[in-house]
Coordinates of N, CA and C in Angstrom, one line a residue:
M24 N -1.7 7.9 -11.8 CA -0.4 8.3 -12.1 C -0.3 8.6 -13.6
T25 N 0.5 9.7 -13.9 CA 0.6 10.0 -15.3 C 1.8 9.3 -15.9
T26 N 1.6 8.5 -16.9 CA 2.7 7.7 -17.5 C 3.4 8.5 -18.5
T27 N 4.7 8.7 -18.3 CA 5.5 9.6 -19.2 C 6.2 8.8 -20.3
Q28 N 6.3 7.5 -20.1 CA 7.0 6.6 -21.1 C 6.0 5.6 -21.7
E29 N 4.9 6.0 -22.1 CA 3.9 5.1 -22.5 C 4.3 4.4 -23.9
Y30 N 4.9 5.2 -24.8 CA 5.2 4.7 -26.1 C 6.6 5.3 -26.4
G31 N 7.5 4.4 -26.9 CA 8.8 4.7 -27.3 C 9.7 5.2 -26.2
G32 N 11.0 5.5 -26.6 CA 12.0 6.0 -25.6 C 12.6 4.8 -24.9
P33 N 13.8 5.1 -24.4 CA 14.6 4.0 -23.7 C 13.8 3.5 -22.5
G34 N 13.7 2.2 -22.4 CA 13.1 1.5 -21.3 C 11.6 1.5 -21.3
S35 N 11.0 2.1 -22.4 CA 9.5 2.1 -22.4 C 9.1 0.7 -22.9
R36 N 7.7 0.5 -22.9 CA 7.2 -0.8 -23.2 C 7.6 -1.3 -24.6
T37 N 7.7 -0.3 -25.5 CA 7.9 -0.6 -26.9 C 9.3 -0.4 -27.4
D38 N 10.3 -0.2 -26.5 CA 11.6 0.0 -26.9 C 12.4 -1.4 -26.9
P39 N 12.7 -1.9 -28.1 CA 13.4 -3.2 -28.2 C 14.7 -3.3 -27.4
A40 N 15.3 -2.1 -27.3 CA 16.7 -2.1 -26.6 C 16.5 -2.1 -25.1
G41 N 15.3 -1.9 -24.6 CA 15.1 -1.8 -23.2 C 14.9 -3.0 -22.4
G42 N 15.0 -4.1 -23.1 CA 14.9 -5.4 -22.4 C 13.4 -5.9 -22.5
S43 N 13.2 -7.0 -21.9 CA 11.8 -7.6 -21.9 C 11.0 -7.0 -20.8
T44 N 10.3 -6.0 -21.1 CA 9.5 -5.2 -20.1 C 8.1 -5.7 -20.0
A45 N 7.6 -6.2 -21.1 CA 6.2 -6.5 -21.2 C 6.0 -8.0 -21.0
R46 N 4.8 -8.3 -20.5 CA 4.4 -9.7 -20.4 C 3.1 -9.9 -21.1
P47 N 2.9 -11.0 -21.7 CA 1.5 -11.2 -22.4 C 0.5 -11.4 -21.3
P48 N -0.7 -10.9 -21.6 CA -1.8 -11.0 -20.6 C -2.0 -12.5 -20.3
T49 N -2.2 -12.8 -19.0 CA -2.4 -14.2 -18.6 C -3.6 -14.2 -17.6
A50 N -4.2 -15.4 -17.6 CA -5.3 -15.6 -16.6 C -4.7 -15.7 -15.2
A51 N -5.6 -15.4 -14.2 CA -5.1 -15.4 -12.8 C -4.5 -16.8 -12.5
G52 N -5.1 -17.8 -12.8 CA -4.5 -19.2 -12.5 C -4.8 -19.6 -11.1
P53 N -4.7 -20.9 -10.8 CA -4.9 -21.4 -9.4 C -4.0 -20.9 -8.4
V54 N -2.7 -20.7 -8.7 CA -1.8 -20.2 -7.7 C -2.2 -18.8 -7.2
A55 N -2.4 -17.9 -8.1 CA -2.8 -16.5 -7.8 C -4.1 -16.5 -7.0
D56 N -5.1 -17.3 -7.5 CA -6.4 -17.3 -6.9 C -6.3 -17.8 -5.4
T57 N -5.5 -18.9 -5.3 CA -5.3 -19.5 -3.9 C -4.6 -18.5 -3.0
G58 N -3.6 -17.9 -3.6 CA -2.8 -16.9 -2.7 C -3.7 -15.8 -2.3
V59 N -4.5 -15.2 -3.2 CA -5.3 -14.1 -2.8 C -6.3 -14.5 -1.8
A60 N -6.9 -15.7 -2.0 CA -7.9 -16.3 -1.0 C -7.2 -16.4 0.3
E61 N -6.0 -16.8 0.4 CA -5.3 -17.0 1.7 C -5.1 -15.6 2.4
V62 N -4.7 -14.7 1.5 CA -4.6 -13.3 2.1 C -5.9 -12.8 2.7
L63 N -7.0 -13.0 2.0 CA -8.3 -12.6 2.5 C -8.6 -13.3 3.8
A64 N -8.4 -14.6 3.8 CA -8.7 -15.4 5.1 C -7.8 -14.9 6.2
R65 N -6.6 -14.6 6.0 CA -5.8 -14.1 7.1 C -6.2 -12.8 7.6
M66 N -6.6 -11.9 6.7 CA -7.1 -10.6 7.2 C -8.4 -10.8 8.0
R67 N -9.3 -11.7 7.6 CA -10.5 -11.9 8.3 C -10.2 -12.5 9.7
A68 N -9.2 -13.4 9.8 CA -8.8 -13.9 11.0 C -8.3 -12.8 12.0
L69 N -7.5 -11.9 11.4 CA -7.0 -10.8 12.2 C -8.1 -10.0 12.7
A70 N -9.1 -9.7 11.8 CA -10.3 -8.9 12.2 C -11.0 -9.6 13.4
A71 N -11.1 -10.9 13.3 CA -11.9 -11.6 14.4 C -11.2 -11.6 15.7
G72 N -9.9 -11.4 15.7 CA -9.1 -11.5 16.9 C -8.7 -10.1 17.5
L73 N -9.2 -9.1 16.9 CA -8.8 -7.7 17.4 C -10.1 -7.0 17.9
P74 N -9.9 -6.2 19.0 CA -11.0 -5.3 19.4 C -11.3 -4.3 18.3
A75 N -12.6 -4.0 18.1 CA -13.0 -3.1 17.1 C -12.3 -1.7 17.1
D76 N -12.0 -1.2 18.4 CA -11.4 0.1 18.5 C -9.9 0.1 18.4
D77 N -9.3 -1.1 18.2 CA -7.9 -1.2 18.0 C -7.5 -0.5 16.7
G78 N -6.4 0.3 16.7 CA -6.0 1.0 15.5 C -5.6 0.1 14.4
V79 N -5.0 -1.0 14.7 CA -4.7 -2.0 13.7 C -5.9 -2.6 13.1
A80 N -6.9 -2.9 13.9 CA -8.2 -3.4 13.4 C -8.8 -2.4 12.5
V81 N -8.8 -1.2 12.8 CA -9.4 -0.1 11.9 C -8.8 -0.2 10.5
F82 N -7.4 -0.2 10.5 CA -6.7 -0.3 9.2 C -7.0 -1.6 8.5
N83 N -7.0 -2.7 9.3 CA -7.2 -4.0 8.7 C -8.6 -4.1 8.0
E84 N -9.6 -3.5 8.6 CA -10.9 -3.5 8.0 C -10.9 -2.8 6.6
V85 N -10.2 -1.6 6.6 CA -10.0 -0.9 5.3 C -9.3 -1.8 4.3
Y86 N -8.2 -2.4 4.7 CA -7.4 -3.1 3.8 C -8.2 -4.4 3.3
L87 N -8.9 -5.0 4.1 CA -9.8 -6.1 3.7 C -10.7 -5.7 2.7
A88 N -11.4 -4.5 2.8 CA -12.3 -4.1 1.8 C -11.6 -3.8 0.5
V89 N -10.4 -3.2 0.5 CA -9.7 -3.0 -0.7 C -9.3 -4.3 -1.4
T90 N -8.8 -5.3 -0.6 CA -8.4 -6.6 -1.2 C -9.6 -7.3 -1.8
E91 N -10.7 -7.2 -1.1 CA -11.9 -7.9 -1.7 C -12.3 -7.3 -3.0
A92 N -12.1 -6.0 -3.1 CA -12.5 -5.3 -4.4 C -11.5 -5.7 -5.5
V93 N -10.2 -5.8 -5.1 CA -9.2 -6.2 -6.1 C -9.5 -7.6 -6.5
A94 N -9.8 -8.5 -5.6 CA -10.0 -9.9 -5.9 C -11.2 -10.0 -6.9
R95 N -12.2 -9.2 -6.6 CA -13.4 -9.3 -7.5 C -13.0 -8.8 -8.9
R96 N -12.2 -7.8 -9.0 CA -11.8 -7.3 -10.4 C -10.9 -8.3 -11.1
I97 N -10.0 -9.0 -10.3 CA -9.2 -10.0 -10.9 C -10.1 -11.1 -11.5
G98 N -11.1 -11.5 -10.7 CA -12.0 -12.6 -11.2 C -12.9 -12.1 -12.4
D99 N -13.1 -10.8 -12.5 CA -13.9 -10.3 -13.6 C -13.1 -10.0 -14.8
G100 N -11.8 -10.2 -14.7 CA -10.9 -9.9 -15.9 C -10.7 -8.5 -16.2
A101 N -10.7 -7.6 -15.1 CA -10.5 -6.2 -15.3 C -9.1 -5.8 -15.5
F102 N -8.1 -6.7 -15.2 CA -6.7 -6.4 -15.3 C -6.1 -7.0 -16.5
Q103 N -5.1 -6.3 -17.1 CA -4.4 -6.8 -18.3 C -3.7 -8.1 -18.0
D104 N -3.1 -8.2 -16.8 CA -2.3 -9.4 -16.5 C -2.8 -9.9 -15.1
P105 N -3.9 -10.6 -15.0 CA -4.4 -11.0 -13.7 C -3.4 -11.8 -12.8
A106 N -2.6 -12.6 -13.4 CA -1.6 -13.4 -12.7 C -0.6 -12.5 -12.0
A107 N -0.1 -11.5 -12.8 CA 0.9 -10.5 -12.2 C 0.2 -9.7 -11.1
T108 N -1.0 -9.3 -11.3 CA -1.7 -8.5 -10.3 C -1.9 -9.3 -9.0
G109 N -2.3 -10.6 -9.2 CA -2.4 -11.4 -8.0 C -1.1 -11.6 -7.3
E110 N -0.1 -11.7 -8.1 CA 1.3 -11.9 -7.4 C 1.6 -10.6 -6.7
L111 N 1.4 -9.5 -7.3 CA 1.6 -8.2 -6.5 C 0.8 -8.1 -5.3
D112 N -0.5 -8.4 -5.4 CA -1.4 -8.4 -4.3 C -0.9 -9.2 -3.1
I113 N -0.4 -10.4 -3.4 CA 0.0 -11.3 -2.4 C 1.3 -10.8 -1.7
R114 N 2.3 -10.4 -2.5 CA 3.5 -9.9 -2.0 C 3.4 -8.6 -1.2
F115 N 2.4 -7.8 -1.7 CA 2.1 -6.5 -1.0 C 1.5 -6.9 0.4
A116 N 0.6 -7.8 0.5 CA 0.0 -8.2 1.8 C 1.0 -8.8 2.7
R117 N 1.9 -9.5 2.2 CA 2.9 -10.2 3.1 C 3.7 -9.2 3.9
R118 N 4.0 -8.0 3.3 CA 4.7 -7.0 4.1 C 3.9 -6.5 5.3
Y119 N 2.6 -6.3 5.1 CA 1.7 -6.0 6.2 C 1.7 -7.1 7.3
F120 N 1.5 -8.3 6.8 CA 1.5 -9.5 7.8 C 2.8 -9.6 8.5
D121 N 4.0 -9.3 7.8 CA 5.3 -9.4 8.5 C 5.3 -8.3 9.6
A122 N 4.8 -7.2 9.4 CA 4.8 -6.1 10.4 C 3.9 -6.5 11.6
V123 N 2.8 -7.1 11.3 CA 1.9 -7.6 12.4 C 2.6 -8.6 13.2
E124 N 3.2 -9.6 12.5 CA 3.9 -10.6 13.3 C 5.1 -10.1 14.1
A125 N 5.8 -9.1 13.6 CA 6.9 -8.5 14.3 C 6.4 -7.9 15.6
A126 N 5.4 -7.1 15.5 CA 4.8 -6.4 16.6 C 4.3 -7.4 17.6
A127 N 3.6 -8.5 17.2 CA 3.1 -9.5 18.1 C 4.2 -10.2 18.8
A128 N 5.3 -10.3 18.2 CA 6.5 -11.0 18.8 C 7.3 -10.1 19.7
G129 N 7.0 -8.9 19.8 CA 7.8 -7.9 20.6 C 9.0 -7.4 19.8
L130 N 9.0 -7.6 18.5 CA 10.1 -7.1 17.7 C 9.8 -5.8 17.1
R131 N 10.7 -5.1 16.5 CA 10.5 -3.8 15.9 C 10.1 -4.0 14.4
P132 N 8.8 -3.6 14.1 CA 8.4 -3.6 12.7 C 9.1 -2.5 12.0
P133 N 9.0 -2.4 10.7 CA 9.6 -1.3 9.9 C 9.2 0.1 10.5
A134 N 10.0 1.1 10.4 CA 9.7 2.4 10.9 C 8.4 3.0 10.5
C135 N 8.0 2.6 9.2 CA 6.7 3.2 8.7 C 5.6 2.7 9.5
W136 N 5.7 1.4 10.1 CA 4.6 0.9 10.8 C 4.6 1.2 12.3
R137 N 5.7 1.5 12.8 CA 5.8 1.7 14.3 C 4.8 2.6 14.9
P138 N 4.6 3.8 14.3 CA 3.6 4.7 14.9 C 2.2 4.1 15.1
L139 N 1.8 3.3 14.1 CA 0.4 2.7 14.3 C 0.4 1.7 15.4
F140 N 1.5 0.8 15.5 CA 1.5 -0.2 16.5 C 1.7 0.4 17.9
Q141 N 2.5 1.5 18.0 CA 2.7 2.1 19.3 C 1.5 2.9 19.8
L142 N 0.7 3.4 18.9 CA -0.4 4.3 19.3 C -1.8 3.6 19.0
R143 N -1.8 2.4 18.8 CA -3.0 1.7 18.3 C -4.1 1.7 19.3
R144 N -3.9 2.0 20.6 CA -4.9 2.0 21.6 C -5.0 3.4 22.3
H145 N -4.4 4.4 21.7 CA -4.4 5.7 22.3 C -5.8 6.4 22.2
P146 N -6.3 6.8 23.3 CA -7.7 7.3 23.2 C -7.8 8.7 22.5
G147 N -6.7 9.3 22.3 CA -6.8 10.6 21.6 C -6.6 10.6 20.1
V148 N -6.5 9.3 19.6 CA -6.3 9.2 18.1 C -7.6 8.6 17.6
R149 N -8.1 9.3 16.5 CA -9.5 8.9 16.0 C -9.3 7.8 14.9
P150 N -10.4 7.1 14.7 CA -10.4 6.0 13.7 C -9.8 6.4 12.3
L151 N -10.2 7.5 11.8 CA -9.8 7.9 10.5 C -8.3 8.1 10.5
Q152 N -7.7 8.6 11.6 CA -6.2 8.7 11.7 C -5.6 7.4 11.6
F153 N -6.1 6.4 12.3 CA -5.5 5.0 12.3 C -5.6 4.5 10.8
A154 N -6.7 4.7 10.2 CA -6.9 4.2 8.8 C -5.8 4.8 7.9
L155 N -5.7 6.2 8.0 CA -4.8 6.9 7.0 C -3.3 6.5 7.4
A156 N -3.0 6.4 8.7 CA -1.6 6.0 9.0 C -1.3 4.6 8.5
G157 N -2.2 3.7 8.5 CA -1.9 2.3 8.0 C -1.8 2.4 6.5
I158 N -2.7 3.1 5.8 CA -2.6 3.3 4.4 C -1.3 3.9 4.0
N159 N -0.9 5.0 4.7 CA 0.3 5.7 4.5 C 1.5 4.7 4.5
A160 N 1.6 3.9 5.6 CA 2.7 2.9 5.7 C 2.7 1.9 4.6
H161 N 1.5 1.4 4.3 CA 1.4 0.3 3.3 C 1.7 0.8 1.9
I162 N 1.1 1.9 1.6 CA 1.2 2.4 0.2 C 2.6 3.1 0.1
G163 N 2.9 4.0 1.0 CA 4.2 4.8 0.9 C 5.4 3.9 0.9
H164 N 5.4 2.9 1.7 CA 6.7 2.0 1.8 C 6.5 0.7 1.2
D165 N 5.5 -0.1 1.7 CA 5.4 -1.5 1.3 C 5.1 -1.7 -0.2
L166 N 4.3 -0.8 -0.8 CA 3.9 -1.0 -2.2 C 5.2 -0.9 -3.1
A167 N 6.0 0.0 -2.9 CA 7.2 0.1 -3.7 C 8.1 -1.2 -3.6
L168 N 8.3 -1.7 -2.4 CA 9.1 -2.9 -2.2 C 8.3 -4.1 -2.8
A169 N 7.0 -4.1 -2.8 CA 6.2 -5.2 -3.3 C 6.3 -5.2 -4.9
V170 N 6.4 -4.1 -5.5 CA 6.6 -4.0 -6.9 C 7.9 -4.6 -7.3
V171 N 9.0 -4.3 -6.5 CA 10.3 -4.9 -6.8 C 10.3 -6.4 -6.6
D172 N 9.6 -6.8 -5.5 CA 9.5 -8.2 -5.2 C 8.8 -9.0 -6.4
T173 N 7.8 -8.4 -6.9 CA 7.0 -9.0 -8.0 C 7.8 -9.1 -9.2
C174 N 8.5 -8.0 -9.6 CA 9.4 -8.0 -10.7 C 10.5 -9.0 -10.7
R175 N 11.0 -9.2 -9.5 CA 12.0 -10.2 -9.4 C 11.4 -11.6 -9.6
A176 N 10.2 -11.9 -8.9 CA 9.6 -13.2 -9.0 C 9.2 -13.5 -10.5
L177 N 8.7 -12.5 -11.2 CA 8.2 -12.7 -12.5 C 9.2 -12.4 -13.6
E178 N 10.4 -12.0 -13.2 CA 11.5 -11.6 -14.1 C 11.0 -10.6 -15.2
C179 N 10.4 -9.6 -14.7 CA 9.9 -8.5 -15.6 C 10.4 -7.2 -15.1
E180 N 10.2 -6.2 -15.9 CA 10.5 -4.8 -15.6 C 9.3 -4.1 -14.9
P181 N 9.5 -3.1 -14.1 CA 8.3 -2.5 -13.5 C 7.3 -2.0 -14.6
A182 N 7.8 -1.6 -15.8 CA 6.9 -1.1 -16.8 C 5.8 -2.2 -17.2
A183 N 6.1 -3.4 -17.0 CA 5.2 -4.5 -17.3 C 4.0 -4.5 -16.4
L184 N 4.2 -3.9 -15.2 CA 3.1 -3.9 -14.2 C 2.4 -2.6 -14.1
E185 N 2.9 -1.6 -14.9 CA 2.3 -0.2 -14.7 C 0.9 -0.1 -14.9
H186 N 0.4 -0.7 -16.0 CA -1.0 -0.6 -16.4 C -1.9 -1.1 -15.3
D187 N -1.6 -2.3 -14.8 CA -2.5 -2.9 -13.7 C -2.2 -2.2 -12.4
F188 N -1.0 -1.7 -12.2 CA -0.7 -0.9 -11.0 C -1.7 0.3 -10.9
D189 N -1.9 1.0 -12.1 CA -2.8 2.1 -12.1 C -4.2 1.7 -11.9
R190 N -4.6 0.5 -12.4 CA -5.9 0.0 -12.2 C -6.2 -0.3 -10.7
V191 N -5.2 -0.8 -10.1 CA -5.3 -1.0 -8.6 C -5.5 0.3 -7.9
G192 N -4.7 1.3 -8.4 CA -4.8 2.6 -7.8 C -6.2 3.2 -7.9
G193 N -6.8 2.9 -9.1 CA -8.2 3.3 -9.3 C -9.2 2.7 -8.2
V194 N -8.9 1.4 -7.9 CA -9.7 0.8 -6.8 C -9.5 1.5 -5.5
L195 N -8.3 1.8 -5.2 CA -8.0 2.5 -3.9 C -8.7 3.9 -3.9
T196 N -8.6 4.6 -5.0 CA -9.2 5.9 -5.0 C -10.7 5.9 -4.9
S197 N -11.3 4.9 -5.5 CA -12.8 4.8 -5.4 C -13.2 4.4 -4.0
L198 N -12.4 3.7 -3.3 CA -12.7 3.3 -1.9 C -12.3 4.4 -0.9
E199 N -11.4 5.3 -1.2 CA -11.0 6.3 -0.3 C -12.2 7.2 0.2
E200 N -13.0 7.6 -0.7 CA -14.2 8.4 -0.3 C -15.1 7.7 0.6
R201 N -15.3 6.4 0.4 CA -16.1 5.7 1.3 C -15.5 5.5 2.6
I202 N -14.2 5.3 2.7 CA -13.5 5.2 3.9 C -13.7 6.5 4.8
R203 N -13.5 7.6 4.1 CA -13.6 8.9 4.8 C -15.1 9.1 5.3
E204 N -16.0 8.7 4.5 CA -17.4 8.9 4.9 C -17.7 8.0 6.2
L205 N -17.2 6.8 6.2 CA -17.5 5.9 7.3 C -16.8 6.3 8.6
L206 N -15.6 6.8 8.4 CA -14.8 7.1 9.7 C -14.7 8.6 10.0
M207 N -15.2 9.4 9.2 CA -15.1 10.9 9.4 C -16.3 11.3 10.4
P208 N -15.9 12.1 11.4 CA -17.0 12.6 12.3 C -18.0 13.4 11.5
G209 N -19.2 13.5 12.0 CA -20.3 14.2 11.3 C -20.0 15.7 11.2
P210 N -20.7 16.4 10.4 CA -20.5 17.8 10.2 C -20.7 18.7 11.4
D211 N -21.5 18.1 12.4 CA -21.7 18.9 13.6 C -20.4 18.8 14.5
V212 N -19.5 17.9 14.2 CA -18.3 17.7 15.0 C -17.1 18.2 14.3
L213 N -17.1 18.0 12.9 CA -15.9 18.3 12.2 C -16.2 19.7 11.4
D214 N -15.3 20.6 11.7 CA -15.4 21.9 11.0 C -14.0 22.4 10.7
V215 N -13.9 23.5 10.1 CA -12.6 24.0 9.7 C -11.6 24.3 10.9
A216 N -12.2 24.4 12.1 CA -11.4 24.6 13.3 C -10.9 23.3 13.9
D217 N -11.4 22.2 13.5 CA -11.1 20.9 14.1 C -9.7 20.5 13.6
P218 N -8.7 20.2 14.5 CA -7.4 19.7 14.0 C -7.4 18.6 13.0
L219 N -8.4 17.7 13.1 CA -8.5 16.6 12.2 C -8.6 17.0 10.8
T220 N -9.3 18.1 10.6 CA -9.5 18.6 9.2 C -8.1 19.0 8.6
H221 N -7.3 19.5 9.4 CA -5.9 19.8 8.9 C -5.1 18.6 8.7
L222 N -5.2 17.6 9.6 CA -4.4 16.4 9.4 C -4.8 15.7 8.1
I223 N -6.1 15.4 7.9 CA -6.5 14.6 6.8 C -6.2 15.4 5.5
G224 N -6.2 16.7 5.5 CA -5.9 17.5 4.4 C -4.5 17.5 4.0
S225 N -3.6 17.1 4.9 CA -2.2 17.1 4.7 C -1.7 15.9 4.0
W226 N -2.5 14.9 3.8 CA -2.0 13.6 3.2 C -2.9 13.3 2.0
S227 N -2.3 12.8 0.9 CA -3.0 12.5 -0.3 C -2.7 11.0 -0.8
L228 N -3.7 10.2 -1.0 CA -3.5 8.9 -1.4 C -2.9 8.9 -2.8
D229 N -3.4 9.7 -3.7 CA -2.8 9.8 -5.1 C -1.3 10.1 -5.0
K230 N -0.9 11.1 -4.2 CA 0.5 11.4 -4.2 C 1.3 10.3 -3.5
A231 N 0.7 9.6 -2.5 CA 1.5 8.5 -1.9 C 1.7 7.4 -3.0
R232 N 0.6 7.1 -3.7 CA 0.7 6.1 -4.8 C 1.7 6.4 -5.8
D233 N 1.7 7.7 -6.3 CA 2.6 8.1 -7.3 C 4.1 8.0 -6.8
G234 N 4.2 8.4 -5.5 CA 5.6 8.3 -4.9 C 6.1 6.9 -4.8
A235 N 5.1 6.0 -4.5 CA 5.5 4.6 -4.4 C 6.0 4.0 -5.7
W236 N 5.3 4.5 -6.8 CA 5.8 4.0 -8.2 C 7.2 4.6 -8.5
V237 N 7.4 5.8 -8.2 CA 8.7 6.4 -8.4 C 9.8 5.7 -7.6
A238 N 9.5 5.4 -6.3 CA 10.4 4.7 -5.4 C 10.7 3.3 -6.0
A239 N 9.6 2.6 -6.5 CA 9.8 1.3 -7.0 C 10.8 1.3 -8.2
R240 N 10.6 2.3 -9.1 CA 11.4 2.4 -10.3 C 12.9 2.7 -9.8
A241 N 13.0 3.5 -8.8 CA 14.4 3.9 -8.4 C 15.0 2.6 -7.8
L242 N 14.3 1.9 -6.9 CA 14.9 0.7 -6.3 C 15.2 -0.3 -7.3
W243 N 14.4 -0.5 -8.3 CA 14.7 -1.4 -9.4 C 15.9 -1.1 -10.2
S244 N 16.1 0.2 -10.4 CA 17.2 0.7 -11.2 C 18.6 0.5 -10.5
V245 N 18.6 0.4 -9.2 CA 19.8 0.2 -8.4 C 19.9 -1.2 -7.7
R246 N 19.1 -2.1 -8.2 CA 19.0 -3.4 -7.6 C 20.3 -4.1 -7.5
R247 N 21.2 -3.8 -8.4 CA 22.5 -4.5 -8.5 C 23.6 -3.8 -7.6
L248 N 23.1 -2.7 -6.9 CA 24.0 -2.0 -6.0 C 23.4 -2.1 -4.6
P249 N 23.8 -3.2 -3.9 CA 23.1 -3.4 -2.6 C 23.2 -2.3 -1.6
D250 N 24.4 -1.6 -1.5 CA 24.5 -0.5 -0.5 C 23.6 0.6 -0.8
V251 N 23.4 0.9 -2.1 CA 22.5 2.0 -2.5 C 21.1 1.6 -2.2
T252 N 20.8 0.4 -2.6 CA 19.4 -0.2 -2.4 C 19.1 -0.1 -0.9
E253 N 20.0 -0.5 0.0 CA 19.7 -0.5 1.4 C 19.5 0.9 1.9
E254 N 20.3 1.8 1.5 CA 20.2 3.2 1.9 C 18.9 3.8 1.4
L255 N 18.5 3.6 0.2 CA 17.2 4.1 -0.3 C 16.1 3.5 0.4
T256 N 16.1 2.2 0.7 CA 15.0 1.6 1.4 C 14.9 2.1 2.8
E257 N 16.0 2.3 3.5 CA 15.9 2.8 4.9 C 15.4 4.3 4.9
R258 N 15.8 5.1 3.9 CA 15.3 6.4 3.9 C 13.8 6.5 3.6
L259 N 13.4 5.7 2.7 CA 12.0 5.6 2.3 C 11.2 5.2 3.6
D260 N 11.7 4.2 4.3 CA 11.0 3.7 5.5 C 10.9 4.8 6.6
A261 N 12.0 5.5 6.8 CA 12.0 6.6 7.8 C 11.1 7.7 7.4
G262 N 11.2 8.1 6.2 CA 10.3 9.2 5.7 C 8.8 8.9 5.8
V263 N 8.5 7.7 5.4 CA 7.0 7.3 5.6 C 6.6 7.2 7.0
G264 N 7.6 6.7 7.8 CA 7.3 6.6 9.3 C 7.1 8.0 9.9
L265 N 7.8 9.0 9.5 CA 7.6 10.4 10.0 C 6.2 10.9 9.7
V266 N 5.8 10.7 8.4 CA 4.5 11.1 8.0 C 3.4 10.4 8.9
G267 N 3.6 9.1 9.1 CA 2.7 8.3 9.9 C 2.6 8.8 11.3
R268 N 3.7 9.2 11.9 CA 3.7 9.8 13.3 C 2.9 11.1 13.3
M269 N 3.0 11.9 12.3 CA 2.2 13.2 12.3 C 0.7 12.9 12.1
L270 N 0.4 11.9 11.3 CA -1.0 11.6 11.0 C -1.7 11.1 12.3
L271 N -0.9 10.5 13.2 CA -1.4 9.9 14.5 C -1.2 10.9 15.7
T272 N -1.1 12.1 15.4 CA -1.0 13.1 16.5 C -2.3 13.0 17.3
P273 N -2.2 12.7 18.6 CA -3.4 12.7 19.5 C -4.1 14.0 19.5
L274 N -5.4 14.0 19.4 CA -6.3 15.2 19.3 C -7.2 15.3 20.5
P275 N -7.5 16.5 20.9 CA -8.4 16.7 22.0 C -9.9 16.3 21.6
G276 N -10.6 15.9 22.6 CA -12.0 15.6 22.4 C -12.3 14.3 21.7

């Protein structure tokens, strides 16, 4: 993400009139460490209980790898505010777990997650599609809401999280190539004529992450207007769900 308000200006980190946007760097602490450990344990339990070819299992494996990488970097001190990063990681994961629980209970998960749960066993959907659809739902919708959740919990502005938000984005980007390598069909199968080529080329992790940050800032700015917040959240959910539906288009062969 390109930061446009890095220094100075209303609402930036260094603007005295913009309120308390920055937080001093803190150690992760036992609460964050325990919470992230619980997130990892729950993901591993989900992995153990799902068939390997289940679409949710495919995404869960990807998400587990990302969370393990973030946890390592929290422990290594790679983040400016490890405690805030841990809090964001936990609240982010909860939204995925809530969707899993809703689907398991026969309830309707958020619109962004419905395509994955509805098509999770479709034989015409390839593993890479499942992975991208899950990432799309979680990054495009859940991440924005998790940023707002974290700001409320820590009583800070989104700008206080931006530096480490970008660092987490760097972890995601570094893993995206590996994910595609693991799940992409070989060159003998995938060529320019394969519909999967067009599907995966239509979605960008970086753009989804940037969109999540813009959405988080927008939701935070209208947080005292419940009707507007609800409408923005619903529209975000529906839009991300539409993209997910397209990513999960069943393909021949």
